[in-house]
Coordinates of C-alpha atoms in Angstrom, one line a residue:
X151 CA 0.1 -0.4 -0.4
X152 CA 2.9 2.3 0.9
X153 CA 4.7 1.1 -2.4
X154 CA 1.5 2.4 -4.2
X155 CA 1.6 5.5 -2.5
X156 CA 4.9 6.4 -3.6
X157 CA 5.0 5.0 -7.2
X158 CA 1.7 8.2 -7.9
X159 CA 3.5 10.5 -6.0
X160 CA 6.9 9.6 -8.1
X161 CA 4.6 9.8 -11.2
X162 CA 3.0 12.8 -9.9
X163 CA 6.6 14.4 -9.8
X164 CA 7.7 13.2 -13.0
X165 CA 5.1 14.8 -14.6
X166 CA 5.7 18.8 -17.1
X167 CA 2.1 19.6 -17.7
X168 CA 0.4 23.1 -15.5
X169 CA 4.4 24.4 -15.9
X170 CA 3.2 27.2 -17.1
X171 CA -0.1 27.5 -15.1
X172 CA 2.0 27.6 -11.6
X173 CA 4.4 30.6 -12.9
X174 CA 1.8 32.3 -13.7
X175 CA -0.1 32.2 -10.5
X176 CA 3.3 32.7 -8.8
X177 CA 4.1 35.8 -10.3
X178 CA 1.1 38.0 -11.2
X179 CA 0.3 39.3 -8.2
X180 CA 3.5 40.3 -8.1
X181 CA 3.7 42.0 -11.5
X182 CA 0.1 43.3 -11.0
X183 CA 1.4 45.1 -8.0
X184 CA 4.4 46.7 -9.3
X185 CA 2.2 48.0 -12.5
X186 CA -0.7 49.3 -10.3
X187 CA 1.8 50.8 -7.6
X188 CA 3.2 52.3 -10.7
X189 CA 0.1 53.7 -12.1
X190 CA -0.6 55.8 -8.2
X191 CA 3.3 57.0 -8.8
X192 CA 2.4 58.0 -11.3
X193 CA -0.2 60.1 -10.7
X194 CA 0.8 61.1 -7.5
X195 CA 3.6 62.5 -9.7
X196 CA 1.7 64.7 -11.9
X197 CA -0.3 65.9 -8.9
X198 CA 2.4 67.4 -7.1
X199 CA 3.9 68.9 -10.2
X200 CA 0.9 70.4 -10.7
X201 CA 1.2 72.0 -7.1
X202 CA 4.5 72.9 -7.0
X203 CA 4.0 75.3 -10.7
X204 CA 0.8 76.8 -9.6
X205 CA 3.0 77.4 -6.6
X206 CA 5.4 79.0 -8.5
X207 CA 3.3 81.0 -10.8
X208 CA 1.0 82.0 -8.1
X209 CA 4.1 83.1 -5.7
X210 CA 5.8 85.5 -8.6
X211 CA 2.8 86.5 -8.7
X212 CA 2.4 87.7 -5.5
X213 CA 6.5 89.0 -5.6
X214 CA 5.4 91.3 -8.9
X215 CA 2.3 92.7 -7.6
X216 CA 4.3 95.2 -5.8
X217 CA 1.5 97.2 -3.2
X218 CA -1.3 94.4 -3.0
X219 CA -1.9 92.2 -0.2
X220 CA -3.1 88.6 -1.9
X221 CA -6.0 87.8 0.6
X222 CA -6.5 83.4 1.4
X223 CA -9.2 82.5 -1.1
X224 CA -7.2 85.0 -3.8
X225 CA -4.5 83.2 -3.0
X226 CA -6.2 80.1 -3.1
X227 CA -8.4 80.4 -6.2
X228 CA -4.9 81.4 -8.1
X229 CA -3.3 78.2 -7.4
X230 CA -6.5 76.0 -8.1
X231 CA -7.1 77.6 -11.1
X232 CA -3.4 76.5 -12.5
X233 CA -2.9 72.6 -10.4
X234 CA -5.5 71.4 -12.2
X235 CA -5.1 67.8 -12.1
X236 CA -6.3 68.4 -8.4
X237 CA -9.9 67.4 -7.6
X238 CA -11.9 69.5 -5.9
X239 CA -8.8 71.7 -4.9
X240 CA -10.8 74.4 -3.0
X241 CA -12.3 71.7 -0.6
X242 CA -8.7 69.7 -0.4
X243 CA -6.2 72.7 -0.5
X244 CA -5.4 74.6 2.9
X245 CA -2.8 77.4 3.2
X246 CA -0.4 78.2 5.1
X247 CA 1.6 81.8 5.2
X248 CA 4.4 82.9 7.9
X249 CA 6.5 86.0 8.1
X250 CA 10.4 84.3 8.8
X251 CA 12.9 86.3 10.2
X252 CA 16.0 85.1 8.7
X253 CA 18.2 86.3 11.5
X254 CA 16.5 84.6 14.0
X255 CA 15.4 81.9 12.3
X256 CA 11.8 79.8 13.5
X257 CA 10.7 77.4 10.9
X258 CA 7.2 76.7 10.4
X259 CA 6.6 73.1 11.8
X260 CA 7.2 70.1 10.1
X261 CA 3.9 69.1 9.7
X262 CA 2.0 70.5 7.6
X263 CA -1.4 71.6 8.6
X264 CA -3.6 70.0 6.1
X265 CA -8.0 69.5 5.5
X266 CA -9.2 66.4 7.1
X267 CA -13.0 65.5 5.4
X268 CA -13.5 62.8 8.6
X269 CA -13.3 65.6 10.8
X270 CA -15.2 68.8 11.1
X271 CA -13.9 72.2 9.3
X272 CA -11.1 73.6 10.8
X273 CA -10.2 77.6 11.0
X274 CA -7.4 78.6 8.5
X275 CA -4.4 78.7 9.9
X276 CA -1.8 81.4 10.1
X277 CA -2.3 83.5 7.4
X278 CA 0.1 87.0 7.8
X279 CA -0.2 89.5 5.0
X280 CA 0.3 92.2 5.8
X281 CA 4.6 91.8 5.6
X282 CA 6.6 94.9 5.3
X283 CA 9.0 95.2 2.9
X284 CA 11.8 93.6 2.6
X285 CA 10.2 90.6 5.1
X286 CA 11.0 86.7 4.8
X287 CA 7.5 85.0 4.3
X288 CA 7.0 81.4 3.7
X289 CA 3.9 79.8 1.9
X290 CA 2.7 76.2 2.1
X291 CA 0.5 74.6 0.4
X292 CA -0.9 71.4 1.2
X293 CA -3.7 69.6 -0.9
X294 CA -5.3 65.9 -0.1
X295 CA -6.0 63.5 -3.0
X296 CA -7.4 60.0 -2.4
X297 CA -5.5 57.4 -4.5
X298 CA -6.5 56.0 -7.1
X299 CA -5.6 52.1 -5.3
X300 CA -6.0 52.0 -1.6
X301 CA -6.4 48.2 -1.2
X302 CA -2.7 47.6 -2.9
X303 CA 0.8 48.3 -3.5
X304 CA 1.7 51.8 -2.1
X305 CA -1.9 53.3 -2.2
X306 CA -2.4 50.8 0.8
X307 CA 1.0 51.7 2.0
X308 CA 0.9 55.6 1.9
X309 CA 0.2 57.8 5.2
X310 CA -3.8 58.7 4.4
X311 CA -6.5 60.6 6.7
X312 CA -9.6 59.5 8.3
X313 CA -11.4 60.0 5.0
X314 CA -8.8 57.6 3.0
X315 CA -6.9 60.7 1.5
X316 CA -2.6 61.3 1.7
X317 CA -1.1 64.6 2.2
X318 CA 1.0 67.0 -1.2
X319 CA 3.1 69.5 0.9
X320 CA 4.3 72.6 -1.4
X321 CA 5.9 74.6 0.8
X322 CA 7.5 78.3 -1.3
X323 CA 9.2 81.7 0.4
X324 CA 9.5 84.6 -1.1
X325 CA 10.9 88.2 -0.5
X326 CA 8.3 90.7 0.4
X327 CA 9.0 93.4 -2.5
X328 CA 9.5 97.0 -1.3
X329 CA 6.0 98.8 -2.6

């Protein structure tokens, strides 16, 4: 009886049909995870580069338009108009503008203040737009984005808030031009 079991096991081990199926079953999940993570990284990069470009153009406008002090909503609208790929930008973008002294440096906090759709609405953050001439200003924007594949690969591993969104942060520094 034991000899029959060994004989069947030996015959099964010598068979070669089904080998391609085994390779497919072992490699397909890994290949799909790499593919889906690549798509996620591509969209993340597209959104972040759009936010960076919008910030650069908006800060350039602020620097060149001397004599005016744009308000929070105006700056936010300009950034949202230029950052085309960020969905629902008006609700998912939060700005922070801080005046700093370059001779007595106290930078901004490491954690950017962002929106969180799972919590109650938070008031506006620090936003100081009444700087004097030649003062150093830091403008930081935080946009919240939903991952494309939240349960797979990178979309699963990235740090998200309670609503399942991750933060894209862009920071720009400029000097308030003389009026």
